[in-house]
Coordinates of C-alpha atoms and ligand atoms in Angstrom, one line a residue:
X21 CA 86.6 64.1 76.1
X22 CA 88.7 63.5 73.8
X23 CA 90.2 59.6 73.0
X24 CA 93.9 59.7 74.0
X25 CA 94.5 55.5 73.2
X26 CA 92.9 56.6 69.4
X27 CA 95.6 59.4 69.2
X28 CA 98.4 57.6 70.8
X29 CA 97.7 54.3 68.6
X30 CA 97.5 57.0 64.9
X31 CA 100.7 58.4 65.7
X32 CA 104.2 56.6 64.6
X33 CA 105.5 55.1 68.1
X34 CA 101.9 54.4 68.9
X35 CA 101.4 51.9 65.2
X36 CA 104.5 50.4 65.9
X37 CA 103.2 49.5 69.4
X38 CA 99.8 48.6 68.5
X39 CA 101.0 46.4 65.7
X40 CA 103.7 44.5 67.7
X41 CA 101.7 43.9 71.1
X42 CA 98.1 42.8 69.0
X43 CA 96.3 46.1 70.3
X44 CA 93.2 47.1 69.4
X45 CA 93.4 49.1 66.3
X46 CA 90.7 52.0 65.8
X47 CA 90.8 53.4 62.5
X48 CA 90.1 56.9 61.1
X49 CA 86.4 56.3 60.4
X50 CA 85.5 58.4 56.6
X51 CA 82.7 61.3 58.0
X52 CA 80.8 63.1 56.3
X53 CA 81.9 66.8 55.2
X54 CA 80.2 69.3 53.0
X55 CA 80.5 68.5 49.5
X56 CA 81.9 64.7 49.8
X57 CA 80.7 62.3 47.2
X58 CA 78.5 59.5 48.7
X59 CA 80.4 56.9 47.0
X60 CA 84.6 57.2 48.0
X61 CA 85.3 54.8 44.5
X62 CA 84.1 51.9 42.7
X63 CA 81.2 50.2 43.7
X64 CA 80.4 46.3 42.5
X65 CA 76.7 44.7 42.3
X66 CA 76.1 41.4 42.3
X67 CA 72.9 39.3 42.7
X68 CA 70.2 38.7 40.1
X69 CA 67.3 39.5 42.2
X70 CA 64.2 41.8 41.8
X71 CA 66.4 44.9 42.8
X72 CA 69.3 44.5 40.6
X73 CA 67.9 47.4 38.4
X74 CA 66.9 49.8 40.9
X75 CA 70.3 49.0 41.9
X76 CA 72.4 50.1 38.6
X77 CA 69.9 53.2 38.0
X78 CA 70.8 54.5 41.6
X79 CA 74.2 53.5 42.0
X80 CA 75.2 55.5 38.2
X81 CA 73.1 58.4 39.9
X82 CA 75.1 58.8 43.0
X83 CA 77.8 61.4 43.3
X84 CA 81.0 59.1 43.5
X85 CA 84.8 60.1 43.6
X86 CA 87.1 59.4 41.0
X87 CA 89.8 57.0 40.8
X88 CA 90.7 54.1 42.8
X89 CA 91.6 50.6 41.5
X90 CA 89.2 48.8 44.9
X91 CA 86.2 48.8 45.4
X92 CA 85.1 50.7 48.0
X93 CA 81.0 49.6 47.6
X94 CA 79.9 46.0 47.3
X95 CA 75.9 45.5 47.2
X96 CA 74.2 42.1 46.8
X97 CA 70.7 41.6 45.4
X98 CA 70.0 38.3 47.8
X99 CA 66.0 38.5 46.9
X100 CA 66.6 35.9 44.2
X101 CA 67.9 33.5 46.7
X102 CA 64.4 30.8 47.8
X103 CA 66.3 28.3 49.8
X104 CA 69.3 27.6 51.4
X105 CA 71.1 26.0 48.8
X106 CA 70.9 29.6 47.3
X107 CA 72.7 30.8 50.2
X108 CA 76.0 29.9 48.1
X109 CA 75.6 32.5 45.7
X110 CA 76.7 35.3 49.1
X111 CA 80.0 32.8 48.9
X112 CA 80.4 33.3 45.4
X113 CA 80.2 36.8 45.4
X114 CA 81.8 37.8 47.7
X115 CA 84.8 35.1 48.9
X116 CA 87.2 37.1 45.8
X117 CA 86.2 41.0 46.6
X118 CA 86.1 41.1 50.3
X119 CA 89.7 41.5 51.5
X120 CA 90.5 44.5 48.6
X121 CA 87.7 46.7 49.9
X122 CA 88.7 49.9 50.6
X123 CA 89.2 51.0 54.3
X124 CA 85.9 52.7 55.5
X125 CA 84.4 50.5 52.9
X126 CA 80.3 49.3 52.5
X127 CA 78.8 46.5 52.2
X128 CA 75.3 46.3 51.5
X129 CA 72.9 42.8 51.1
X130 CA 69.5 43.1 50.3
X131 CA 66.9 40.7 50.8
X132 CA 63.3 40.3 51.3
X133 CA 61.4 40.3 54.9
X134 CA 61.1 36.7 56.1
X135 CA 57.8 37.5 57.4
X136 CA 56.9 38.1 53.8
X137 CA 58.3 35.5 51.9
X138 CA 56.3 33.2 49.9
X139 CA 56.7 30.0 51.6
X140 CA 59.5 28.8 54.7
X141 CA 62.5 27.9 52.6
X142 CA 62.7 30.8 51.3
X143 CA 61.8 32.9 54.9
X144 CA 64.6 30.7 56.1
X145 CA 67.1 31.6 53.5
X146 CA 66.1 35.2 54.1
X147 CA 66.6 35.1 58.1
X148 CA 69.9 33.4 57.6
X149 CA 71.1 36.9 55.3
X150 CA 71.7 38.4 59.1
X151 CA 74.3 35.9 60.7
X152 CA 76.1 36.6 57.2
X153 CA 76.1 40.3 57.2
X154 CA 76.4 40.6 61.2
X155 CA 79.2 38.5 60.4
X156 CA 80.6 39.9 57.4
X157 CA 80.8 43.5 60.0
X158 CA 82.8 42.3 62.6
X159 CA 85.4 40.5 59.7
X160 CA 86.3 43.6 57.4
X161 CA 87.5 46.0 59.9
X162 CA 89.6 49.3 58.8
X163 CA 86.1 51.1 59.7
X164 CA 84.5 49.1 56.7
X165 CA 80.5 48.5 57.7
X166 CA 78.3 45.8 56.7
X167 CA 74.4 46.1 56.4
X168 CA 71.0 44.0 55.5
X169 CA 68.2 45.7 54.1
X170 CA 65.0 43.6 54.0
X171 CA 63.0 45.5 51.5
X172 CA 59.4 44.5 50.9
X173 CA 57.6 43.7 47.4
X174 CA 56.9 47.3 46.1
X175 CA 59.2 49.3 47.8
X176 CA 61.9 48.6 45.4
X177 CA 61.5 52.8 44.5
X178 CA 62.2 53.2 48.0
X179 CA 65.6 52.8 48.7
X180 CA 67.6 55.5 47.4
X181 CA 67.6 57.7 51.0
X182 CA 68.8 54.4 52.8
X183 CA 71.8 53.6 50.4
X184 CA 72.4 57.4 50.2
X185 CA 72.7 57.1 54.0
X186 CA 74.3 53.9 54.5
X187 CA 76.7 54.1 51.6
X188 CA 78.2 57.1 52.6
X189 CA 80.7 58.6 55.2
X190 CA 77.0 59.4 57.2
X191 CA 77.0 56.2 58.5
X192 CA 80.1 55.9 60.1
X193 CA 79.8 54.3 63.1
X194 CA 76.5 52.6 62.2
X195 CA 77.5 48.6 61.6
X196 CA 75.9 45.4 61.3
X197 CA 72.1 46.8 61.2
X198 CA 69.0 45.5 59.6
X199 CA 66.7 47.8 58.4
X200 CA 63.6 47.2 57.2
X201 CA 61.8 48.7 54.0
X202 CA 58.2 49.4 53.2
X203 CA 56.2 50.1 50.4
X204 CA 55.7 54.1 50.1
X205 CA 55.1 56.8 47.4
X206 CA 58.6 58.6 47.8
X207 CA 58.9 62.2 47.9
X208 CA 62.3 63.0 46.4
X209 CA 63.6 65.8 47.6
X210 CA 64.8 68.3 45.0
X211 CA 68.6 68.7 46.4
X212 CA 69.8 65.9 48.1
X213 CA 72.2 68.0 50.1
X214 CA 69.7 70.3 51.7
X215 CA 66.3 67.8 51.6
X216 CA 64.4 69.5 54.8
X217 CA 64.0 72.9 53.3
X218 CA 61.0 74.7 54.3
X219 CA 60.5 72.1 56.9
X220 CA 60.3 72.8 61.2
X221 CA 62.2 70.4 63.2
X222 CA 61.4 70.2 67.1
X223 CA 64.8 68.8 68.8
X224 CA 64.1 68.1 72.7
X225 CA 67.1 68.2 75.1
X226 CA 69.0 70.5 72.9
X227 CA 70.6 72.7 74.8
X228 CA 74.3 70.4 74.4
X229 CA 75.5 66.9 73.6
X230 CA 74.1 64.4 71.0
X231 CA 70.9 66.7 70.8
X232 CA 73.0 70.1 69.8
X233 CA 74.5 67.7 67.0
X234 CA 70.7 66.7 65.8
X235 CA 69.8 70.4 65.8
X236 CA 73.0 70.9 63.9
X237 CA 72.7 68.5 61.0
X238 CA 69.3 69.2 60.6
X239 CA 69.9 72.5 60.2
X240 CA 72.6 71.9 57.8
X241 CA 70.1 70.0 55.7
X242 CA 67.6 73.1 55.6
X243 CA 65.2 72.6 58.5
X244 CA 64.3 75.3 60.6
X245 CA 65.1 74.0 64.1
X246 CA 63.0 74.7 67.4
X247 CA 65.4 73.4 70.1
X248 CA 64.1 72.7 73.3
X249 CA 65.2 72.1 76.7
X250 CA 64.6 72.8 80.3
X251 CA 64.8 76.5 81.6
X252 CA 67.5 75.6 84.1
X253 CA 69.6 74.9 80.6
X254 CA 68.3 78.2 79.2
X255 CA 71.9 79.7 78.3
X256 CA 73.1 76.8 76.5
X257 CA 70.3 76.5 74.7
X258 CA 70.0 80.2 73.5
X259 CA 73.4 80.1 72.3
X260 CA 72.8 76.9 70.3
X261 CA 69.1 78.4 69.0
X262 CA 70.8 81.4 67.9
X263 CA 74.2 80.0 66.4
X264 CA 71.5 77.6 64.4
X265 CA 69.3 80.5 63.2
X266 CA 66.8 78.3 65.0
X267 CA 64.5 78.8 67.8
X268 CA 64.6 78.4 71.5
X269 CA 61.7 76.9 73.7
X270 CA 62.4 76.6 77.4
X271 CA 60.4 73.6 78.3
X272 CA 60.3 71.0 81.3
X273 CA 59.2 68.1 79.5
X274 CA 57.8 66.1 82.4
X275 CA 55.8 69.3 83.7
X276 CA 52.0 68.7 83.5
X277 CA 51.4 71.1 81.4
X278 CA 54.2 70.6 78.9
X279 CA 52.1 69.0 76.2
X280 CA 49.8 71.1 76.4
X281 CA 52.3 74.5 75.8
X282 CA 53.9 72.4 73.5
X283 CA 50.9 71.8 71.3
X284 CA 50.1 75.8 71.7
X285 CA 53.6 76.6 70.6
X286 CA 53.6 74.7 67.7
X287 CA 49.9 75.7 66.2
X288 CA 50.9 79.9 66.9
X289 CA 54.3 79.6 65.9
X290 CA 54.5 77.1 62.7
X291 CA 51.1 75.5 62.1
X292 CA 52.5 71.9 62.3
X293 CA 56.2 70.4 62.5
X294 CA 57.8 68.4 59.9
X295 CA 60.2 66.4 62.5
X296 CA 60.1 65.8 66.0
X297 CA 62.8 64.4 67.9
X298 CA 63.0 62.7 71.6
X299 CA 66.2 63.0 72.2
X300 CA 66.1 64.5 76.0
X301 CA 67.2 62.1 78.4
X302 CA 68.8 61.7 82.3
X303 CA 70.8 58.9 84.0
X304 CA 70.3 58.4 87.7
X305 CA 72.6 55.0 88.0
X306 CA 72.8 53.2 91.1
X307 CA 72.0 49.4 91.6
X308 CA 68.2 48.3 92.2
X309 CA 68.6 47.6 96.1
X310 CA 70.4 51.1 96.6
X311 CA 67.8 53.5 94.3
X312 CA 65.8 55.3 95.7
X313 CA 62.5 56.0 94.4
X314 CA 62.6 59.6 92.9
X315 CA 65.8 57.9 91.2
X316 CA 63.2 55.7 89.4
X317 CA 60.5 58.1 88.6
X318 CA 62.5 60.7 87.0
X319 CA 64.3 58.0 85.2
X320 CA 61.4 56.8 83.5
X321 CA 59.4 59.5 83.6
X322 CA 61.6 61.8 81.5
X323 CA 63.1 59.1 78.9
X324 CA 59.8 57.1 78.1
X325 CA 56.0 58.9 79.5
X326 CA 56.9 62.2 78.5
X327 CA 57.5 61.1 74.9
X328 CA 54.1 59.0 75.2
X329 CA 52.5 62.0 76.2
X330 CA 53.7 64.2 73.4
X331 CA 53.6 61.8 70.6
X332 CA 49.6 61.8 72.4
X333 CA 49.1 65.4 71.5
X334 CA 50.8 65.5 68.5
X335 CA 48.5 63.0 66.9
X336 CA 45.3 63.8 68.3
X337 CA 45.8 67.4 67.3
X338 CA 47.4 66.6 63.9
X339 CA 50.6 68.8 64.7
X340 CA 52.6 66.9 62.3
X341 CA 52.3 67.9 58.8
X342 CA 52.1 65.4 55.9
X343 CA 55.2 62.8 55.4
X344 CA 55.8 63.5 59.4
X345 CA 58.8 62.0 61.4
X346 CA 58.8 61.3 64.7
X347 CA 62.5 59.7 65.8
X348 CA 63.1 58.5 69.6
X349 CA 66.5 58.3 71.0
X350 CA 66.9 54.7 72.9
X351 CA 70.1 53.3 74.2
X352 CA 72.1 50.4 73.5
X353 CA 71.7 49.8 77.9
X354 CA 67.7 49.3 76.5
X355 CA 68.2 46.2 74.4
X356 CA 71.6 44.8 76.6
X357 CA 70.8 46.0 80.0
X358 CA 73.6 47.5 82.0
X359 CA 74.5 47.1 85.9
X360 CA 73.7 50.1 88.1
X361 CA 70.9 50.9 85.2
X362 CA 67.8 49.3 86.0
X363 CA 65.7 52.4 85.7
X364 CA 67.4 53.6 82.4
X365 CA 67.2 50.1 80.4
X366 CA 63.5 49.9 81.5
X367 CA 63.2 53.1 80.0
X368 CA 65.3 52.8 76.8
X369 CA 63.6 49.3 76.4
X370 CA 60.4 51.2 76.7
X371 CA 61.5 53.4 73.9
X372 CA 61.8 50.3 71.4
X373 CA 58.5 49.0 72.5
X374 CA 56.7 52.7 71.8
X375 CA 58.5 52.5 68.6
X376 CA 57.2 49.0 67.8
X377 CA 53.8 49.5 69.2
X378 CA 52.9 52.4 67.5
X379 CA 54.6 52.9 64.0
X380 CA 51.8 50.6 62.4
X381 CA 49.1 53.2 63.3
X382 CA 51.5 55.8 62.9
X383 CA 52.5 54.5 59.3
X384 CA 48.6 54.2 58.1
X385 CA 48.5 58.1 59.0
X386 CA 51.6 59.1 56.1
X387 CA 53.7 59.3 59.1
X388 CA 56.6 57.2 60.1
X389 CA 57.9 56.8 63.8
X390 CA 61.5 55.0 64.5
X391 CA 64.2 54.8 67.0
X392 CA 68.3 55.4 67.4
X393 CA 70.1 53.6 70.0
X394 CA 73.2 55.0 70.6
X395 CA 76.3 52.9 71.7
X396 CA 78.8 54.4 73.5
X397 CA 79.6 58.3 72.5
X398 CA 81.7 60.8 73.5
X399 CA 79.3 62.9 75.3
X400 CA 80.1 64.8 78.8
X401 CA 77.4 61.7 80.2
X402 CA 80.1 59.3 79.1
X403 CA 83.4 61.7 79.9
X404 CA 81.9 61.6 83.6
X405 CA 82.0 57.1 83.5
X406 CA 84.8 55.6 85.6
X407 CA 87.5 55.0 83.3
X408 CA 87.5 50.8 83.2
X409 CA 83.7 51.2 82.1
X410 CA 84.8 54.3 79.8
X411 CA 87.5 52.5 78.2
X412 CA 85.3 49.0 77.8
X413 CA 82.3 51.2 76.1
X414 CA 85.3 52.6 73.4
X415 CA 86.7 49.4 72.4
X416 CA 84.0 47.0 72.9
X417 CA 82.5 46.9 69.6
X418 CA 83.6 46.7 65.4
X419 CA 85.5 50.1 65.4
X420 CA 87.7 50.2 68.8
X421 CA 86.3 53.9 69.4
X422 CA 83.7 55.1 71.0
X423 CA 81.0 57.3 67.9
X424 CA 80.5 61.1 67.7
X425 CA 77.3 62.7 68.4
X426 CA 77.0 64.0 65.2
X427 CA 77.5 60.4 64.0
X428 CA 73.6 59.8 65.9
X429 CA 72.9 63.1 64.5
X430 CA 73.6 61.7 60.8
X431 CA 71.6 58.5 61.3
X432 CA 68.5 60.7 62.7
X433 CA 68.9 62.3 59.7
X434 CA 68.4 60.3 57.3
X435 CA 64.9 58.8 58.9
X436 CA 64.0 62.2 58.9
X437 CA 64.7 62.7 55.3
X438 CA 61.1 63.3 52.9
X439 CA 62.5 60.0 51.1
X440 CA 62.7 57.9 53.9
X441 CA 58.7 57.3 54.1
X442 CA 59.5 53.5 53.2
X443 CA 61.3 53.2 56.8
X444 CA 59.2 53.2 60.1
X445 CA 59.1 51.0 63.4
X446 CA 62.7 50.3 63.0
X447 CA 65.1 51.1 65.7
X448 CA 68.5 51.7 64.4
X449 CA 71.9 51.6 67.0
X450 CA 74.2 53.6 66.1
X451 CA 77.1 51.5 68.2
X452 CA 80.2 51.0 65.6
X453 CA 78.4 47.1 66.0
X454 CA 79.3 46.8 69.7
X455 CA 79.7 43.6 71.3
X456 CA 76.9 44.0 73.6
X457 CA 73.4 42.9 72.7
X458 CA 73.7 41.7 69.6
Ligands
NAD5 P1 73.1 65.1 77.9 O1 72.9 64.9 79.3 O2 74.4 65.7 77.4 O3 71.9 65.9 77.2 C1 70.6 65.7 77.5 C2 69.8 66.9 77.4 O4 68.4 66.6 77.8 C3 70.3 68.0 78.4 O5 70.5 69.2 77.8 C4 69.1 68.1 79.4 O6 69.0 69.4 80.0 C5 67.9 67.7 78.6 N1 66.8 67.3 79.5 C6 66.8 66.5 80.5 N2 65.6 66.4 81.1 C7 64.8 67.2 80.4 C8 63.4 67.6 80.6 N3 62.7 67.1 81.6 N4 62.9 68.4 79.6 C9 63.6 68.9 78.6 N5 64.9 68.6 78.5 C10 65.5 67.8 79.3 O7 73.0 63.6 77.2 P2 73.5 63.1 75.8 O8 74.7 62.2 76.0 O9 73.6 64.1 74.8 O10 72.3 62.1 75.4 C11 71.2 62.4 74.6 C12 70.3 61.2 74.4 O11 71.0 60.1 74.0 C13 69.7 60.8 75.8 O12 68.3 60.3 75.6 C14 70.6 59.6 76.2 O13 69.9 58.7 77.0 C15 70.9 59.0 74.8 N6 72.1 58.2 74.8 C16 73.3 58.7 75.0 C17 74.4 57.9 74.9 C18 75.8 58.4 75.1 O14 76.8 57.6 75.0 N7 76.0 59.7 75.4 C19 74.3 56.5 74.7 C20 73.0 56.0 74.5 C21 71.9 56.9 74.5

């Protein structure tokens, strides 16, 4: 489906128009193509915190395009900031860069967890980083995104995956997030470009949409992808599987037996799987008062228990090898609630909760466990919205477009990336910051 407004408004009559009548203005959003730098020009650092060093040595590491007289990266070491006097030093910083940043620019803050800081002026300090950055996202426009990143004492090695990621035309409609960072030995992959060589990836609901685009990217970063779906989906999901080199497993996931042939398939097949992605999911919309009870099982049954049931079997029977990923897809609808979706936000929600519950006991196995809610993407499930609701989803948020799949895809990615062992039990949206649910 493809955005007409976003054509209309990027061609000549269309800028004239938008400009004179105060329209919303969605920008070209810089995405990720083979061989791209991860830095489009000149990055600044400020801050004088622990992770000021770690900073430089990654930053001079990072593949970065030449030229360019702005700054197109602007990172802030805020762990040196104890109270909220200190809070001054974000004003300092960046009050005289922030209006020349590049378009499709990055700005990064780090700062400490508050739940780890030493004492409550300093947590309090900490906490207030998000209203800046949050902030900070919804000001720069021109598809320029804004990020926190609490990183804990120890992890300051872990961070180069996340900045690759978030730095980077991979994150392109992923704004105003905090993500949090744990201490982790990192396994650095030996090309950055193609990290999940040698690795198996399990992709559920494959057969088209944002879960063809995971299978895709993962591919492209040297997994070998198992893509699954339900048999009735069989012919999509061949041509996918076979386009991707990968393989194709027919699979109802809510059948009773599903973890069960699912466990079987993965010990005969590949021994144990690197990644495994929920991504399969159904809509069956209708108010509370009119749904109907099948309407509310299949809901929930497919988006939420059937990944309980898996992740079940995977752990017990150790199917994931060492450094594992599991990544659940939630939904924006999950943490804002949507009318007519009752049975889906219950669901989604459940999704964060699983994520939450679990990524503790998940993380003390070598293992890490985090979710991606989507925002509004152009999907055939949102082509098929009435076109008020349709056109609200696109321009409701910090980019005035609705994302790509493969911009999910990207973000899913990165968690899965060897390097990424620091992050787990976060749950990530990938919504271009929309307005809903902040
Ligand atoms: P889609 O309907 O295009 O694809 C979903 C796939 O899941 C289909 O191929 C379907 O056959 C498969 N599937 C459904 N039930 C299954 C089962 N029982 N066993 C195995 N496979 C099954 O949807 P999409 O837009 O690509 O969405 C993918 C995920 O992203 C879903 O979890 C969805 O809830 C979530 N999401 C999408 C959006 C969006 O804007 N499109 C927004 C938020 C979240």
């Amino acid at each position: 489906m493809s955005d007409r407004y976003a054509n209309f408004a990027h061609s000549g009559a269309g800028r004239f128009l938008v400009k004179r009548l105060g329209l919303p203005d969605p920008p070209r959003l810089r995405r990720h193509s083979a061989g791209d730098p991860v830095l489009a020009g000149p990055a600044q650092i400020g801050g004088s915190g622990r992770l000021v060093e770690p900073l430089h040595k990654i930053i001079e590491g990072l593949p970065k395009a030449e030229g360019g007289d702005h700054n197109a990266v602007l990172i802030f070491d805020a762990t040196a900031i104890v109270d909220t006097a200190g809070l001054r030093a974000l004003y300092d910083f960046f009050h005289p860069v922030i209006r020349s940043l590049t378009p499709s620019g990055r700005v990064v803050v780090l700062g400490s967890p508050p739940e780890l800081c030493a004492n409550a002026r300093e947590a309090t300090a900490q906490r207030a980083l998000e209203g800046f950055v949050r902030s900070v996202g919804k000001e720069v426009g021109h598809g320029s995104t804004a990020q926190l990143l609490y990183v804990a004492p120890g992890a300051e090695d872990a961070i180069e995956s996340t900045l690759r990621f978030l730095l980077s035309g991979r994150s392109a409609y992923v704004s105003g997030q905090v993500v949090r960072i744990g201490p982790t030995s990192v396994d650095v992959p030996e090309d950055w470009e193609r990290p999940l060589v040698g690795k198996t990836a399990i992709v559920t609901g494959a057969a088209r949409g944002i879960g063809a685009a995971i299978a895709e990217v993962l591919t492209r970063d040297g997994a070998h992808v198992v893509c699954l779906d339900v048999p009735a989906a069989g012919e999509d999901l061949s041509r996918v599987a076979n386009e991707l080199k990968g393989t194709a497993l027919q699979l109802d996931l809510t059948a009773e037996d599903a973890p069960r042939r699912l466990a079987d398939f993965i010990a005969t097949r590949h021994v144990h799987a690197d990644v495994f992605v929920h991504n399969a999911g159904i809509t069956r919309d209708k108010t509370l008062g009119r749904m109907d009870e099948q309407q509310w099982r299949s809901v929930l049954d497919v988006n939420l228990s059937s990944q309980e049931r898996i992740n079940d079997v995977l752990l017990a029977e150790n199917l994931l090898g060492g450094n594992g990923r599991i990544v659940s897809v939630s939904s924006v609808s999950g943490i804002a609630g949507n009318r007519g979706q009752t049975n889906y936000a219950t669901s989604k929600a459940g999704v964060i909760g699983l994520v939450e519950a679990n990524a503790a006991a998940v993380a003390a196995r070598g293992l890490t466990l985090n979710g991606v809610a989507p925002g509004f993407i152009e999907t055939k499930m949102t082509a098929a919205m009435p076109m008020f609701v349709r056109e609200a989803g696109r321009r409701m948020n910090s980019m005035s477009q609705g994302g790509l799949p493969v911009d999910v895809a990207e973000t899913i990615a990165w968690l899965a990336n060897p390097a990424s062992g620091g992050v787990s039990g976060n749950v990530v949206r990938v919504c271009g910051q929309s307005l809903l649910g902040a």
